[in-house]
Amino acid sequence: MSKTDYGTTDVKIGNKTYTLKFTLKAVRGIERHFGGIQGAMQELFKVNLSSLALIIALAAGLDYKRKDLEALEEAIFDEGLAQVNPQAIKYLSKLLNPSAKSDEELEEAEASGNE
């Protein structure tokens, strides 16, 4: 069982909710397109609309043909990049935490010094 299978991130865009999942297919797609999770994070820190749409499509298991991505980009733009981008950053951050601990568990372990 994957250690990263401890949770998902739901991203609300317009009237749709996209569930970003921890799958090997998603990670491989992100690595192929961005050179790794860090490369994807860097694109999101630039607030790049096309990269944001692609990450959401890969993580949600959606088709990412050009026309599908363009529709997702438009929906993200309408929702507001400032609303959607942090949610995708949260998803990628969770991919970097393969310990299968929740945010609360990590904070508790850090506070007690028992990582």
Coordinates of C-alpha atoms in Angstrom, one line a residue:
M1 CA 0.0 0.0 0.0
S2 CA 1.3 3.4 -0.9
K3 CA 2.4 5.5 2.1
T4 CA 1.0 8.6 0.4
D5 CA -2.5 7.1 0.3
Y6 CA -3.5 8.8 3.5
G7 CA -5.6 11.6 2.0
T8 CA -6.7 13.6 -1.0
T9 CA -7.1 17.2 -1.7
D10 CA -10.5 18.5 -3.0
V11 CA -10.3 21.6 -5.2
K12 CA -13.5 23.5 -5.9
I13 CA -13.5 25.3 -9.3
G14 CA -16.9 26.9 -10.1
N15 CA -19.6 24.4 -9.5
K16 CA -17.2 21.4 -9.8
T17 CA -15.1 19.7 -7.2
Y18 CA -11.9 18.0 -8.4
T19 CA -10.4 15.3 -6.1
L20 CA -6.7 15.3 -6.4
K21 CA -5.5 11.8 -5.7
F22 CA -2.2 10.3 -4.7
T23 CA -1.6 7.9 -7.6
L24 CA 1.6 6.7 -9.3
K25 CA 0.1 7.8 -12.6
A26 CA -0.3 11.3 -11.3
V27 CA 3.2 11.4 -9.9
R28 CA 4.7 10.1 -13.1
G29 CA 2.7 12.6 -15.2
I30 CA 3.9 15.5 -12.9
E31 CA 7.5 14.2 -13.2
R32 CA 7.3 13.9 -17.0
H33 CA 5.9 17.3 -17.5
F34 CA 7.7 19.3 -14.8
G35 CA 10.9 17.3 -14.1
G36 CA 9.6 16.4 -10.7
I37 CA 7.4 17.6 -7.8
Q38 CA 9.8 20.4 -7.1
G39 CA 9.6 21.6 -10.7
A40 CA 5.8 21.6 -10.4
M41 CA 5.9 23.5 -7.2
Q42 CA 8.1 26.1 -8.8
E43 CA 5.6 26.6 -11.6
L44 CA 2.8 27.1 -9.0
F45 CA 4.9 29.6 -7.1
K46 CA 5.1 31.5 -10.4
V47 CA 1.2 31.3 -10.5
N48 CA 1.3 29.8 -14.0
L49 CA -2.3 29.1 -15.2
S50 CA -1.4 26.4 -17.7
S51 CA 0.8 24.5 -15.2
L52 CA -1.9 24.8 -12.6
A53 CA -4.5 23.3 -15.0
L54 CA -2.2 20.5 -16.0
I55 CA -1.4 19.6 -12.4
I56 CA -5.1 19.5 -11.5
A57 CA -5.9 17.4 -14.6
L58 CA -3.1 14.9 -13.9
A59 CA -3.9 14.6 -10.2
A60 CA -7.7 14.2 -10.8
G61 CA -7.1 11.6 -13.5
L62 CA -8.7 13.8 -16.2
D63 CA -8.0 13.9 -19.9
Y64 CA -5.5 16.5 -20.6
K65 CA -6.0 17.1 -24.3
R66 CA -5.5 20.7 -25.3
K67 CA -9.3 21.5 -25.5
D68 CA -9.9 19.9 -22.1
L69 CA -7.0 21.9 -20.6
E70 CA -8.3 25.1 -22.1
A71 CA -11.7 24.6 -20.6
L72 CA -10.1 23.9 -17.2
E73 CA -7.9 27.0 -17.6
E74 CA -11.0 29.1 -18.3
A75 CA -12.8 27.7 -15.2
I76 CA -9.7 28.3 -13.0
F77 CA -9.4 31.9 -14.4
D78 CA -13.1 32.5 -13.6
E79 CA -12.7 31.1 -10.1
G80 CA -9.5 33.1 -9.5
L81 CA -6.0 31.8 -9.5
A82 CA -5.5 33.1 -5.9
Q83 CA -8.3 30.7 -4.8
V84 CA -7.2 27.6 -6.7
N85 CA -3.4 27.8 -6.7
P86 CA -2.9 27.3 -2.9
Q87 CA -5.0 24.2 -3.0
A88 CA -2.8 22.7 -5.7
I89 CA 0.3 23.7 -3.7
K90 CA -1.2 21.8 -0.7
Y91 CA -1.6 18.7 -2.9
L92 CA 2.0 18.8 -4.1
S93 CA 3.2 19.4 -0.5
K94 CA 1.4 16.3 0.6
L95 CA 3.1 14.3 -2.1
L96 CA 6.4 15.4 -0.5
N97 CA 5.3 13.8 2.8
P98 CA 5.3 10.1 2.3
S99 CA 5.1 9.4 6.1
A100 CA 1.3 9.0 5.8
K101 CA 0.9 11.4 8.7
S102 CA -1.8 14.1 8.7
D103 CA -0.8 17.7 9.1
E104 CA -2.0 17.6 12.7
E105 CA 0.1 14.5 13.4
L106 CA 3.2 16.1 11.9
E107 CA 2.7 19.3 14.0
E108 CA 2.2 17.2 17.1
A109 CA 5.3 15.2 16.4
E110 CA 7.3 18.3 15.7
A111 CA 6.1 20.0 18.9
S112 CA 7.0 16.9 21.0
G113 CA 10.3 16.4 19.2
N114 CA 9.4 12.9 18.1
E115 CA 9.5 13.0 14.3

